[in-house]
Amino acid sequence: MSRPDNTPDSLSWRRLQLSRAKLKASSRTSALLSGFAMVAMVEVQLTSDPSNPIPGWLLIAFSVCTTLLVSIHMLALMISTCILPNIEAVCSVHRLSAVHESPHDKLGNYIELAWIFSTVFGIFLFLIEIAILCWVKFWDVGTNQGATGHQAALWATIVLIPIFLIFILFAIHFYRKLVTHKYSVTAQCLQEVECMASQLPNSLSPEYNNGHSMINV
């Protein structure tokens, strides 16, 4: 199917495909990470060693982080599940005239919210979840051997710190580049619209021009 690149419908079709891709990626990521968090909470073995009990604040941090992680990903998954079928139905038609039936423009804020929850806050909490899980899992391991469990959790946290910083820097850099790209694309679209508006009087038929002149006279 050929689509002219300089028509409003083709531009809307591009936004439709981008929204579709974002919702698909958001739903897959949210389902994967939320499932991992639930399995981690269910399968983790907590022992009550009187000589070396797990601190209450660590358990609270683990439960709160897991709850936030699952809740954010479930919210992103719910938004994707509700909006994606309507977009898929329009994409299956393969007609530019049907692009106005898609809710991707009206619900664009919700699509961006699901994308940010899944890729930014969700992964951010997932990294924190890994660090806390290491402390909870290895807290009472090797108590009689110099607290090797504490050392293992500490080294896991040290390894995660640079990864965490790289993730933050990449997210900032990526979204700055994305904003710059959107600005350039929007400026190009405005130039195309101005070009189309300037060519519009030249495309009018001579009969229309003659009739318009007679009316003015």
mmCIF file of C-alpha atoms in Angstrom:
data_model
loop_
_atom_site.group_PDB
_atom_site.id
_atom_site.type_symbol
_atom_site.label_atom_id
_atom_site.label_comp_id
_atom_site.label_asym_id
_atom_site.label_seq_id
_atom_site.Cartn_x
_atom_site.Cartn_y
_atom_site.Cartn_z
ATOM 1 C CA MET A 1 0.000 0.000 0.000
ATOM 2 C CA SER A 2 1.523 3.289 -1.080
ATOM 3 C CA ARG A 3 1.146 6.239 1.258
ATOM 4 C CA PRO A 4 2.149 9.797 0.320
ATOM 5 C CA ASP A 5 4.651 11.110 2.849
ATOM 6 C CA ASN A 6 3.406 14.697 2.908
ATOM 7 C CA THR A 7 -0.256 14.227 3.725
ATOM 8 C CA PRO A 8 -1.859 14.667 7.153
ATOM 9 C CA ASP A 9 -3.172 11.094 7.054
ATOM 10 C CA SER A 10 0.294 9.666 6.448
ATOM 11 C CA LEU A 11 1.693 11.621 9.392
ATOM 12 C CA SER A 12 -1.111 10.344 11.592
ATOM 13 C CA TRP A 13 -0.400 6.828 10.318
ATOM 14 C CA ARG A 14 3.213 7.158 11.461
ATOM 15 C CA ARG A 15 2.079 8.200 14.929
ATOM 16 C CA LEU A 16 -0.293 5.240 14.918
ATOM 17 C CA GLN A 17 2.517 2.786 14.165
ATOM 18 C CA LEU A 18 4.753 4.371 16.817
ATOM 19 C CA SER A 19 2.010 4.146 19.442
ATOM 20 C CA ARG A 20 1.390 0.535 18.460
ATOM 21 C CA ALA A 21 5.077 -0.345 18.867
ATOM 22 C CA LYS A 22 5.276 1.419 22.242
ATOM 23 C CA LEU A 23 2.248 -0.413 23.593
ATOM 24 C CA LYS A 24 3.566 -3.781 22.437
ATOM 25 C CA ALA A 25 6.973 -3.190 24.014
ATOM 26 C CA SER A 26 5.363 -1.886 27.196
ATOM 27 C CA SER A 27 3.066 -4.892 27.559
ATOM 28 C CA ARG A 28 5.875 -7.419 27.005
ATOM 29 C CA THR A 29 8.265 -5.695 29.407
ATOM 30 C CA SER A 30 5.647 -5.208 32.115
ATOM 31 C CA ALA A 31 4.457 -8.807 31.964
ATOM 32 C CA LEU A 32 8.034 -10.128 32.195
ATOM 33 C CA LEU A 33 9.295 -7.936 35.031
ATOM 34 C CA SER A 34 6.145 -8.090 37.133
ATOM 35 C CA GLY A 35 6.128 -11.875 36.823
ATOM 36 C CA PHE A 36 9.737 -12.028 37.983
ATOM 37 C CA ALA A 37 8.982 -9.817 40.981
ATOM 38 C CA MET A 38 6.051 -11.993 42.035
ATOM 39 C CA VAL A 39 8.098 -15.175 41.710
ATOM 40 C CA ALA A 40 10.923 -13.600 43.704
ATOM 41 C CA MET A 41 8.555 -12.686 46.539
ATOM 42 C CA VAL A 42 6.919 -16.123 46.606
ATOM 43 C CA GLU A 43 10.039 -18.250 46.209
ATOM 44 C CA VAL A 44 12.407 -16.368 48.542
ATOM 45 C CA GLN A 45 13.160 -18.375 51.673
ATOM 46 C CA LEU A 46 13.123 -16.318 54.862
ATOM 47 C CA THR A 47 14.668 -17.971 57.916
ATOM 48 C CA SER A 48 14.251 -16.751 61.462
ATOM 49 C CA ASP A 49 17.708 -17.205 62.933
ATOM 50 C CA PRO A 50 17.638 -15.784 66.473
ATOM 51 C CA SER A 51 21.355 -15.055 66.368
ATOM 52 C CA ASN A 52 21.177 -13.126 63.098
ATOM 53 C CA PRO A 53 17.601 -12.056 62.314
ATOM 54 C CA ILE A 54 16.756 -10.148 59.143
ATOM 55 C CA PRO A 55 16.176 -6.473 60.061
ATOM 56 C CA GLY A 56 12.608 -5.284 59.921
ATOM 57 C CA TRP A 57 13.478 -2.270 57.766
ATOM 58 C CA LEU A 58 14.976 -4.595 55.148
ATOM 59 C CA LEU A 59 11.800 -6.667 54.991
ATOM 60 C CA ILE A 60 9.707 -3.508 54.744
ATOM 61 C CA ALA A 61 11.906 -2.188 51.932
ATOM 62 C CA PHE A 62 11.623 -5.507 50.085
ATOM 63 C CA SER A 63 7.844 -5.666 50.367
ATOM 64 C CA VAL A 64 7.327 -1.998 49.435
ATOM 65 C CA CYS A 65 9.680 -2.189 46.438
ATOM 66 C CA THR A 66 8.042 -5.381 45.191
ATOM 67 C CA THR A 67 4.566 -3.914 45.582
ATOM 68 C CA LEU A 68 5.505 -0.732 43.727
ATOM 69 C CA LEU A 69 7.241 -2.709 40.986
ATOM 70 C CA VAL A 70 4.274 -4.985 40.370
ATOM 71 C CA SER A 71 1.729 -2.153 40.647
ATOM 72 C CA ILE A 72 3.515 0.114 38.150
ATOM 73 C CA HIS A 73 3.957 -2.682 35.636
ATOM 74 C CA MET A 74 0.350 -3.809 36.074
ATOM 75 C CA LEU A 75 -0.827 -0.256 35.421
ATOM 76 C CA ALA A 76 1.280 -0.086 32.259
ATOM 77 C CA LEU A 77 0.003 -3.518 31.217
ATOM 78 C CA MET A 78 -3.622 -2.488 31.810
ATOM 79 C CA ILE A 79 -3.221 0.637 29.663
ATOM 80 C CA SER A 80 -1.578 -1.374 26.889
ATOM 81 C CA THR A 81 -4.214 -4.097 27.032
ATOM 82 C CA CYS A 82 -7.069 -1.593 26.835
ATOM 83 C CA ILE A 83 -5.710 0.595 24.018
ATOM 84 C CA LEU A 84 -3.752 -1.864 21.859
ATOM 85 C CA PRO A 85 -6.761 -3.853 20.486
ATOM 86 C CA ASN A 86 -8.339 -0.651 19.130
ATOM 87 C CA ILE A 87 -5.092 0.300 17.390
ATOM 88 C CA GLU A 88 -4.585 -3.214 16.032
ATOM 89 C CA ALA A 89 -8.088 -3.173 14.571
ATOM 90 C CA VAL A 90 -7.318 0.018 12.630
ATOM 91 C CA CYS A 91 -3.894 -1.250 11.501
ATOM 92 C CA SER A 92 -5.469 -4.417 10.101
ATOM 93 C CA VAL A 93 -7.622 -2.354 7.726
ATOM 94 C CA HIS A 94 -4.549 -1.043 5.800
ATOM 95 C CA ARG A 95 -6.280 2.149 4.699
ATOM 96 C CA LEU A 96 -5.176 5.686 5.408
ATOM 97 C CA SER A 97 -8.781 6.787 5.609
ATOM 98 C CA ALA A 98 -9.272 4.560 8.666
ATOM 99 C CA VAL A 99 -6.488 6.197 10.680
ATOM 100 C CA HIS A 100 -8.946 8.689 12.184
ATOM 101 C CA GLU A 101 -10.812 5.803 13.810
ATOM 102 C CA SER A 102 -7.812 5.035 16.022
ATOM 103 C CA PRO A 103 -7.653 6.582 19.527
ATOM 104 C CA HIS A 104 -3.848 6.952 19.455
ATOM 105 C CA ASP A 105 -4.007 10.764 19.279
ATOM 106 C CA LYS A 106 -6.697 11.269 21.913
ATOM 107 C CA LEU A 107 -5.098 8.740 24.261
ATOM 108 C CA GLY A 108 -1.523 9.736 23.485
ATOM 109 C CA ASN A 109 -0.846 10.829 27.058
ATOM 110 C CA TYR A 110 -1.883 7.418 28.389
ATOM 111 C CA ILE A 111 0.339 5.678 25.837
ATOM 112 C CA GLU A 112 3.322 7.775 26.894
ATOM 113 C CA LEU A 113 2.467 7.114 30.549
ATOM 114 C CA ALA A 114 2.468 3.348 29.979
ATOM 115 C CA TRP A 115 5.758 3.616 28.087
ATOM 116 C CA ILE A 116 7.435 5.636 30.856
ATOM 117 C CA PHE A 117 6.097 3.386 33.630
ATOM 118 C CA SER A 118 7.317 0.271 31.860
ATOM 119 C CA THR A 119 10.721 1.395 30.590
ATOM 120 C CA VAL A 120 11.822 4.019 33.130
ATOM 121 C CA PHE A 121 10.223 3.608 36.541
ATOM 122 C CA GLY A 122 9.690 -0.133 36.107
ATOM 123 C CA ILE A 123 13.329 -0.906 35.271
ATOM 124 C CA PHE A 124 14.468 1.600 37.920
ATOM 125 C CA LEU A 125 12.544 -0.296 40.587
ATOM 126 C CA PHE A 126 13.660 -3.614 39.123
ATOM 127 C CA LEU A 127 17.326 -2.780 39.734
ATOM 128 C CA ILE A 128 16.534 -1.738 43.307
ATOM 129 C CA GLU A 129 14.577 -4.973 43.714
ATOM 130 C CA ILE A 130 17.641 -7.028 42.735
ATOM 131 C CA ALA A 131 19.822 -5.297 45.325
ATOM 132 C CA ILE A 132 17.277 -5.696 48.133
ATOM 133 C CA LEU A 133 16.616 -9.314 47.168
ATOM 134 C CA CYS A 134 20.328 -10.099 47.459
ATOM 135 C CA TRP A 135 20.382 -8.732 51.013
ATOM 136 C CA VAL A 136 17.240 -10.624 52.032
ATOM 137 C CA LYS A 137 18.405 -13.881 50.440
ATOM 138 C CA PHE A 138 21.998 -13.880 51.710
ATOM 139 C CA TRP A 139 21.523 -12.137 55.064
ATOM 140 C CA ASP A 140 21.945 -15.215 57.254
ATOM 141 C CA VAL A 141 24.266 -17.178 54.943
ATOM 142 C CA GLY A 142 27.706 -17.885 56.393
ATOM 143 C CA THR A 143 27.021 -16.368 59.794
ATOM 144 C CA ASN A 144 29.691 -18.568 61.378
ATOM 145 C CA GLN A 145 32.142 -17.923 58.524
ATOM 146 C CA GLY A 146 32.686 -14.202 58.774
ATOM 147 C CA ALA A 147 29.248 -13.150 57.434
ATOM 148 C CA THR A 148 29.980 -14.196 53.869
ATOM 149 C CA GLY A 149 26.316 -13.611 53.015
ATOM 150 C CA HIS A 150 26.658 -9.943 53.923
ATOM 151 C CA GLN A 151 29.763 -9.694 51.781
ATOM 152 C CA ALA A 152 27.991 -11.304 48.823
ATOM 153 C CA ALA A 153 25.070 -8.888 49.124
ATOM 154 C CA LEU A 154 27.454 -5.965 49.516
ATOM 155 C CA TRP A 155 29.396 -6.870 46.377
ATOM 156 C CA ALA A 156 26.144 -7.334 44.458
ATOM 157 C CA THR A 157 25.103 -3.840 45.531
ATOM 158 C CA ILE A 158 28.488 -2.417 44.535
ATOM 159 C CA VAL A 159 28.168 -3.989 41.083
ATOM 160 C CA LEU A 160 24.643 -2.615 40.679
ATOM 161 C CA ILE A 161 25.614 0.971 41.555
ATOM 162 C CA PRO A 162 27.513 1.716 38.288
ATOM 163 C CA ILE A 163 24.839 -0.128 36.304
ATOM 164 C CA PHE A 164 22.236 2.017 38.022
ATOM 165 C CA LEU A 165 24.146 5.206 37.180
ATOM 166 C CA ILE A 166 24.612 4.103 33.556
ATOM 167 C CA PHE A 167 20.885 3.455 33.336
ATOM 168 C CA ILE A 168 20.059 6.942 34.619
ATOM 169 C CA LEU A 169 22.560 8.614 32.281
ATOM 170 C CA PHE A 170 21.309 6.624 29.308
ATOM 171 C CA ALA A 171 17.683 7.464 30.106
ATOM 172 C CA ILE A 172 18.472 11.181 30.310
ATOM 173 C CA HIS A 173 20.573 11.088 27.131
ATOM 174 C CA PHE A 174 17.971 9.045 25.244
ATOM 175 C CA TYR A 175 15.040 11.282 26.120
ATOM 176 C CA ARG A 176 17.029 14.405 25.267
ATOM 177 C CA LYS A 177 17.832 12.931 21.869
ATOM 178 C CA LEU A 178 14.218 11.872 21.460
ATOM 179 C CA VAL A 179 12.939 15.377 22.238
ATOM 180 C CA THR A 180 15.432 16.843 19.755
ATOM 181 C CA HIS A 181 14.327 14.343 17.117
ATOM 182 C CA LYS A 182 10.649 15.107 17.705
ATOM 183 C CA TYR A 183 11.373 18.819 17.442
ATOM 184 C CA SER A 184 13.162 18.376 14.110
ATOM 185 C CA VAL A 185 10.394 16.143 12.760
ATOM 186 C CA THR A 186 7.737 18.636 13.851
ATOM 187 C CA ALA A 187 9.639 21.486 12.200
ATOM 188 C CA GLN A 188 9.902 19.461 8.999
ATOM 189 C CA CYS A 189 6.174 18.709 9.091
ATOM 190 C CA LEU A 190 5.404 22.412 9.512
ATOM 191 C CA GLN A 191 7.586 23.202 6.507
ATOM 192 C CA GLU A 192 5.731 20.587 4.472
ATOM 193 C CA VAL A 193 2.392 22.063 5.511
ATOM 194 C CA GLU A 194 3.569 25.556 4.559
ATOM 195 C CA CYS A 195 4.749 24.213 1.214
ATOM 196 C CA MET A 196 1.383 22.556 0.630
ATOM 197 C CA ALA A 197 -0.401 25.811 1.575
ATOM 198 C CA SER A 198 1.749 27.818 -0.817
ATOM 199 C CA GLN A 199 1.047 25.393 -3.659
ATOM 200 C CA LEU A 200 -2.690 25.369 -3.029
ATOM 201 C CA PRO A 201 -3.567 28.562 -4.992
ATOM 202 C CA ASN A 202 -1.586 27.308 -7.991
ATOM 203 C CA SER A 203 -3.538 24.067 -8.042
ATOM 204 C CA LEU A 204 -6.911 25.799 -8.394
ATOM 205 C CA SER A 205 -8.626 25.354 -11.739
ATOM 206 C CA PRO A 206 -8.750 28.283 -14.226
ATOM 207 C CA GLU A 207 -12.535 28.172 -14.149
ATOM 208 C CA TYR A 208 -12.470 28.754 -10.405
ATOM 209 C CA ASN A 209 -10.030 31.637 -10.767
ATOM 210 C CA ASN A 210 -12.125 33.220 -13.550
ATOM 211 C CA GLY A 211 -15.317 32.835 -11.566
ATOM 212 C CA HIS A 212 -13.682 34.267 -8.463
ATOM 213 C CA SER A 213 -12.471 37.280 -10.499
ATOM 214 C CA MET A 214 -15.930 37.893 -11.945
ATOM 215 C CA ILE A 215 -17.426 37.842 -8.461
ATOM 216 C CA ASN A 216 -14.884 40.376 -7.251
ATOM 217 C CA VAL A 217 -15.701 42.619 -10.235
#
